[in-house]
mmCIF file of C-alpha atoms in Angstrom:
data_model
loop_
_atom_site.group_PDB
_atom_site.id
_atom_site.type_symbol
_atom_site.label_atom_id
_atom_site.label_comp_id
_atom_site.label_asym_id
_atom_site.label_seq_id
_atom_site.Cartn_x
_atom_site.Cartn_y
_atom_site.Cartn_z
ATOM 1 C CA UNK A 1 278.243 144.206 255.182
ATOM 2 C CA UNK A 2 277.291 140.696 252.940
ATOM 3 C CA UNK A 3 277.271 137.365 252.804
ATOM 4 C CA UNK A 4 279.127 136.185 249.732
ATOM 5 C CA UNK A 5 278.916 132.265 248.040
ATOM 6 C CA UNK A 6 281.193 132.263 244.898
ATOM 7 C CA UNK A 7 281.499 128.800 243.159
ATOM 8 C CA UNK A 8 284.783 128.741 241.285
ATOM 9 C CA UNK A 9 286.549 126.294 238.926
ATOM 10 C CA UNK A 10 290.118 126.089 239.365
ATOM 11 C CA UNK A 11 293.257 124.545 237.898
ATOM 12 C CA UNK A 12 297.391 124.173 238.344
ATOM 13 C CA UNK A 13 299.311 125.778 236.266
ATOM 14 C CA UNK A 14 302.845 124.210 236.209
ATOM 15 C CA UNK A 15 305.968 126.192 236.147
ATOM 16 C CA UNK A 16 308.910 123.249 236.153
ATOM 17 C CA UNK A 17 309.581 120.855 233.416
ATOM 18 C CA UNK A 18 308.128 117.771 234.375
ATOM 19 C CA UNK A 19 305.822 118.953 235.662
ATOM 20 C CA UNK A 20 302.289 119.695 233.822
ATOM 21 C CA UNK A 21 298.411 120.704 234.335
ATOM 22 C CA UNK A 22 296.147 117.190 234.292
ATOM 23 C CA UNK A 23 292.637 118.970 234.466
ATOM 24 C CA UNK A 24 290.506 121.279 236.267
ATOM 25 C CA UNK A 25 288.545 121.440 239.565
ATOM 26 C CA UNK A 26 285.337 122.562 240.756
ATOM 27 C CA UNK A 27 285.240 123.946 244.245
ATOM 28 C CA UNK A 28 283.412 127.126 246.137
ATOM 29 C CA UNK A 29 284.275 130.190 248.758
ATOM 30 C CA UNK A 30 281.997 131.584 251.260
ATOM 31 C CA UNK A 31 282.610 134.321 253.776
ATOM 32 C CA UNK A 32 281.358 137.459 255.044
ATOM 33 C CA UNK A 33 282.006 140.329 252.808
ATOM 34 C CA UNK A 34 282.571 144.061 253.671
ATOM 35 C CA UNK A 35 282.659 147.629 251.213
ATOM 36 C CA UNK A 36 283.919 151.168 252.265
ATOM 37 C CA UNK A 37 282.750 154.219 249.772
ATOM 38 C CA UNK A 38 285.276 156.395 249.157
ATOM 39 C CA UNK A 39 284.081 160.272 248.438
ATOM 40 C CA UNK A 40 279.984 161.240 248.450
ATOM 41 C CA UNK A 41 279.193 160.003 245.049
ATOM 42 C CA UNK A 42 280.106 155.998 246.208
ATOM 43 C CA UNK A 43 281.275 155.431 242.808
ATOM 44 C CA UNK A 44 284.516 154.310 244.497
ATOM 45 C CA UNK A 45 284.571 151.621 247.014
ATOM 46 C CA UNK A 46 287.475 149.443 249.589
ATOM 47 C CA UNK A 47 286.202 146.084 249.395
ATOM 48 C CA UNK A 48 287.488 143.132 251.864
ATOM 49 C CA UNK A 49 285.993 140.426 253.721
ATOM 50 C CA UNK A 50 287.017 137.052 255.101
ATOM 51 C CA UNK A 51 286.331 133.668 253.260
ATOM 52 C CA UNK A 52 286.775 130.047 253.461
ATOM 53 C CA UNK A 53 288.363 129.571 249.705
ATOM 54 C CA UNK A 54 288.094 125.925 248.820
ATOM 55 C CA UNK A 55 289.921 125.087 245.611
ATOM 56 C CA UNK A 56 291.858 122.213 244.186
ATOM 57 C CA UNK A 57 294.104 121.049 241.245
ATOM 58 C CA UNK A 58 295.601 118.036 238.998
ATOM 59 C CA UNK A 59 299.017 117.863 238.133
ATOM 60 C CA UNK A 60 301.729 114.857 236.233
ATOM 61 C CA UNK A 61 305.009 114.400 237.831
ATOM 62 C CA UNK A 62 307.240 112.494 235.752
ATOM 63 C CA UNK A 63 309.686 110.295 238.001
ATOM 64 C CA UNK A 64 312.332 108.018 236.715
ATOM 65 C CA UNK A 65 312.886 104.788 238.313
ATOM 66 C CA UNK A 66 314.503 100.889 237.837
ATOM 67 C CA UNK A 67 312.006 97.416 238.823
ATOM 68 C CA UNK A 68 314.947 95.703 238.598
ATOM 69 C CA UNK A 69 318.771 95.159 239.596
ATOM 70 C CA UNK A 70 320.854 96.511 236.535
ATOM 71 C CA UNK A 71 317.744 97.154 234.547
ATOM 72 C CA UNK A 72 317.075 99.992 232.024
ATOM 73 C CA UNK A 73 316.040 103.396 233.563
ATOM 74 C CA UNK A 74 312.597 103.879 233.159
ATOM 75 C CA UNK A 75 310.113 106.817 233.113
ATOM 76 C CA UNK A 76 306.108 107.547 234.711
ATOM 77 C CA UNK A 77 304.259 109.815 235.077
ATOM 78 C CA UNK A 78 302.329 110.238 238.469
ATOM 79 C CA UNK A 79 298.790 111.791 239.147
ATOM 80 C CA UNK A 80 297.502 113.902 241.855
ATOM 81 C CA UNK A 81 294.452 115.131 242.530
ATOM 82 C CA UNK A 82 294.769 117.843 245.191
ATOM 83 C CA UNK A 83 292.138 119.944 247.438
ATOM 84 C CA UNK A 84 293.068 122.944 249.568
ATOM 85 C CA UNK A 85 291.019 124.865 251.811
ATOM 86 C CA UNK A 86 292.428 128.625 252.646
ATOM 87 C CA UNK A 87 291.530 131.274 254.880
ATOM 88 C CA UNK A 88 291.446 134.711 252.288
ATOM 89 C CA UNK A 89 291.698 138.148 253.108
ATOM 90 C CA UNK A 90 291.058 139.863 250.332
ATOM 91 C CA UNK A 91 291.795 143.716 249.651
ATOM 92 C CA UNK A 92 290.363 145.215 246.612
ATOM 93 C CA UNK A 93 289.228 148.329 244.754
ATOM 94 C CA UNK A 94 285.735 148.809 243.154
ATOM 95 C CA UNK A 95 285.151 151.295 240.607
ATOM 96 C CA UNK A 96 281.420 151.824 240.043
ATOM 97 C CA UNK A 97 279.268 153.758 237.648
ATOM 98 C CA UNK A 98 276.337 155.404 238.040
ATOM 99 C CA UNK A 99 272.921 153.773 238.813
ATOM 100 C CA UNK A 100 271.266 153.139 235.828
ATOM 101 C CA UNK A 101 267.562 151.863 236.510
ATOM 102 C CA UNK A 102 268.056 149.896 239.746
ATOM 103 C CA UNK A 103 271.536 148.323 238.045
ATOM 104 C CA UNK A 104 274.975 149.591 238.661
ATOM 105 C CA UNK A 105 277.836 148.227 236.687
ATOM 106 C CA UNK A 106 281.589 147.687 238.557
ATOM 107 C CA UNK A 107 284.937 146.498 237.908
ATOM 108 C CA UNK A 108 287.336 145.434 240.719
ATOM 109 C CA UNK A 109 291.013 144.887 241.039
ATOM 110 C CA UNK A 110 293.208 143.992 244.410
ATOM 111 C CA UNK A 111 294.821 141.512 245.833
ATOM 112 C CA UNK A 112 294.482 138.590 247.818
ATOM 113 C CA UNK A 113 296.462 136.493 250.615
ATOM 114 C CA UNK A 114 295.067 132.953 252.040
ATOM 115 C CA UNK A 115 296.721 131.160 254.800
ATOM 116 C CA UNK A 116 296.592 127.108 254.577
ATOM 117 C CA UNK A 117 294.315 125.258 256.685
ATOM 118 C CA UNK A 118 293.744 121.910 255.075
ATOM 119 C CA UNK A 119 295.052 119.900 252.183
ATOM 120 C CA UNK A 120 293.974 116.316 250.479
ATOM 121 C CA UNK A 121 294.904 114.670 248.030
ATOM 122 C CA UNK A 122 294.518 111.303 245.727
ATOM 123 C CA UNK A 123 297.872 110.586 244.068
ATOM 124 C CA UNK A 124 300.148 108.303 242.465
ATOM 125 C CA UNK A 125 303.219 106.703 244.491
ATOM 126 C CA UNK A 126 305.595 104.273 244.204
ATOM 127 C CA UNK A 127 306.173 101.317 246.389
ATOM 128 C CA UNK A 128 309.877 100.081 246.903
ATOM 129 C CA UNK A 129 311.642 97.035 247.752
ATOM 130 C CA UNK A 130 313.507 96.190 251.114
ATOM 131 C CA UNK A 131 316.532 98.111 250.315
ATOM 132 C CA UNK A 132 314.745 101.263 248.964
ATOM 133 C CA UNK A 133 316.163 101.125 245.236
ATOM 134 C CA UNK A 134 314.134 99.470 243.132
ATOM 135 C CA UNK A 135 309.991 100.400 242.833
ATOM 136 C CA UNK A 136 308.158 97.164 242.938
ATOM 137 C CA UNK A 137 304.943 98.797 241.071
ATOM 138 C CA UNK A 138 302.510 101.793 241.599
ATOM 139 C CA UNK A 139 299.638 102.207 243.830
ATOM 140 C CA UNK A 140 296.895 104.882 244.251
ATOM 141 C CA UNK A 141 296.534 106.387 247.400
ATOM 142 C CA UNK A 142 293.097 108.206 248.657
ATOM 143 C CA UNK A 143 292.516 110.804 250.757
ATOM 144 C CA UNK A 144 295.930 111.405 251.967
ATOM 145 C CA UNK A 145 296.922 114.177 254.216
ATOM 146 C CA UNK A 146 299.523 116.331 252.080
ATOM 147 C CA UNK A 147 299.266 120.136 254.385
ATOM 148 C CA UNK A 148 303.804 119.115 254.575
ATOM 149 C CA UNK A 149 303.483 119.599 250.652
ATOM 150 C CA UNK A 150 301.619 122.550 250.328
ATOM 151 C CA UNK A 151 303.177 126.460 251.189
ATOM 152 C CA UNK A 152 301.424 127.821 254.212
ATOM 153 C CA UNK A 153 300.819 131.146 252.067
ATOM 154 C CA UNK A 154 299.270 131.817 248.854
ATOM 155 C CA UNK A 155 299.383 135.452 247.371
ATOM 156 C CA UNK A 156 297.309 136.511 244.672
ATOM 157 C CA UNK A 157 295.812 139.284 242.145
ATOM 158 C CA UNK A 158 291.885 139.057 241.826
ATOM 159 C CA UNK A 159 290.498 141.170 238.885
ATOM 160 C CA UNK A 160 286.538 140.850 238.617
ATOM 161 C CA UNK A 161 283.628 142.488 236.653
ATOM 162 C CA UNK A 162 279.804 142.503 237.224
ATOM 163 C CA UNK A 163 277.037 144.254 238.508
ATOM 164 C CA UNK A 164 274.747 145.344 241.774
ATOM 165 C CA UNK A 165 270.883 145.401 241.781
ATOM 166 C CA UNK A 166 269.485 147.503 244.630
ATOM 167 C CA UNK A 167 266.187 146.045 246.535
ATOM 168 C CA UNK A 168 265.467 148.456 248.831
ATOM 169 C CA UNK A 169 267.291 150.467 251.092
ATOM 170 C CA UNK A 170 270.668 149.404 251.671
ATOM 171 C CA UNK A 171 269.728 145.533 250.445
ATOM 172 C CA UNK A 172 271.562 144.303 247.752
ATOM 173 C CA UNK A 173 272.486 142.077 245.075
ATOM 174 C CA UNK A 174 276.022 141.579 243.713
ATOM 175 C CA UNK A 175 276.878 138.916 240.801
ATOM 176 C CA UNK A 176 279.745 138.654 238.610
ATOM 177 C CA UNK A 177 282.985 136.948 237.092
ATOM 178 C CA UNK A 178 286.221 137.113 239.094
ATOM 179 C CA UNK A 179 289.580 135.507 238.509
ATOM 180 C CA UNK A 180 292.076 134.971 241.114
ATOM 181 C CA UNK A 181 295.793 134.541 240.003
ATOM 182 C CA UNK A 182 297.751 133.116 242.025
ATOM 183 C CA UNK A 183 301.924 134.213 241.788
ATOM 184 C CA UNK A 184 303.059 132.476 245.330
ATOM 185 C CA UNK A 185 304.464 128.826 244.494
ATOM 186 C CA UNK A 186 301.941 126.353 245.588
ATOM 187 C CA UNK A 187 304.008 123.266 246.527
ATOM 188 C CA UNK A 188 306.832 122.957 248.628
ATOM 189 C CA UNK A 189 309.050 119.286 249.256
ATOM 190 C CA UNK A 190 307.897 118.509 245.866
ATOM 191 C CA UNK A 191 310.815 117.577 243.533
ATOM 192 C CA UNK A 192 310.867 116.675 239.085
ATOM 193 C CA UNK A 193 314.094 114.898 239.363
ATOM 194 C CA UNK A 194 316.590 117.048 241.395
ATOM 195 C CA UNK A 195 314.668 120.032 240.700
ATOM 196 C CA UNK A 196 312.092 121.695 243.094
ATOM 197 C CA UNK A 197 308.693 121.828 241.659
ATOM 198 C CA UNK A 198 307.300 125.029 240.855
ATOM 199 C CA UNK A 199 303.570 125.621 240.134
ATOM 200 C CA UNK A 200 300.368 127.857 241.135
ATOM 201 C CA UNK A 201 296.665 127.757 241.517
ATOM 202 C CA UNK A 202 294.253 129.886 239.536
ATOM 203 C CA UNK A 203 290.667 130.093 239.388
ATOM 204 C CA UNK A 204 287.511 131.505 238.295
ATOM 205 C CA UNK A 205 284.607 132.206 240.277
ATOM 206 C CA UNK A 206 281.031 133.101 239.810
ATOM 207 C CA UNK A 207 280.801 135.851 242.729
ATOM 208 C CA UNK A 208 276.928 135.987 244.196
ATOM 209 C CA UNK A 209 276.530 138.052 247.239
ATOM 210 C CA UNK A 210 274.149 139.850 249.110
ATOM 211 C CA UNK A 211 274.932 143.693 251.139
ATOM 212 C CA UNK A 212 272.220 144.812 253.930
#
């Protein structure tokens, strides 16, 4: 058993037209981390755990629009800035090699699935007239509470590489590179015209942790 503190930089990666990546975030996991061997030799290993995954992304929505009775059609496109804080169960397969000094070496492949707890966001929206029709201009909202836009579930595939430096005993340290692809569509009642939006979250962590 481990403690694990990973921080990751993540981004959106947009699947609809319309719809595009604006930038990348910076955000972190933490959790409690566990590893099975499989067969004597421990070169093979079950790894799970459960984390708080904190990650974010930045996304354009282009929305068309009239300011004006009869007036031309016209086109923006409007930010958001988005945070998202998931519970993650990972399940994943280490292959190890041998120990060479106090170093072994590992790769790592398995997947992942989060459940929603919290999502924020700074965005872009539109502020209409009486009647609904016509935008009167843009304003930026801060903060806002956007869990309604955001799937409850997010599946993923986590592939990772690093290495394990042995203290003493059992005690343990654990660093290296993992990237977690997500494939589960991240927003829901999000539309690009009459189209719904389609897009996921990926990121890349720096994986630290620590086995007793």
């Amino acid at each position: 058993f481990g403690i694990k503190l990973a921080p990751n930089m993540s981004w959106f990666k947009a699947d609809t037209k319309g719809l595009e990546n604006n930038g990348s975030s910076i955000g972190y996991t933490f959790g409690l981390i566990t590893e099975f061997p499989i067969g004597a030799s421990g070169n093979y290993r079950f790894g799970t755990g459960l984390f708080l995954n904190n990650i974010g992304g930045k996304y354009l929505r282009s929305v068309e629009y009239k300011d004006v009775i009869d007036g031309p059609v016209l086109k923006k496109d409007l930010a958001t800035d988005f945070r998202t804080s998931y519970i993650e169960i990972p399940l994943t397969f280490k292959l190890m090699t041998n120990e060479i000094g106090y170093m072994r070496y590992y790769g790592q492949l398995g997947f992942g699935a989060a459940y929603n707890i919290r999502a924020k966001a700074d965005q872009d929206s539109p502020v209409f007239d009486a009647t609904g029709n016509y935008v009167l201009r843009f304003e930026k909202l801060e903060d806002e509470d956007i869990q309604s836009s955001i799937q409850p579930v997010r599946a993923s595939l986590i592939v990772g590489a690093g290495m394990e430096y042995n203290f003493s005993g059992s005690t343990t340290l654990q660093a290296g590179v993992t990237y977690n692809n997500g494939f589960t569509n991240t927003l829901r009642k999000v539309t690009v015209g009459d189209k719904k939006a389609k897009g996921f979250q990926n990121y890349l962590e720096l994986n630290l942790a620590v086995f007793f």
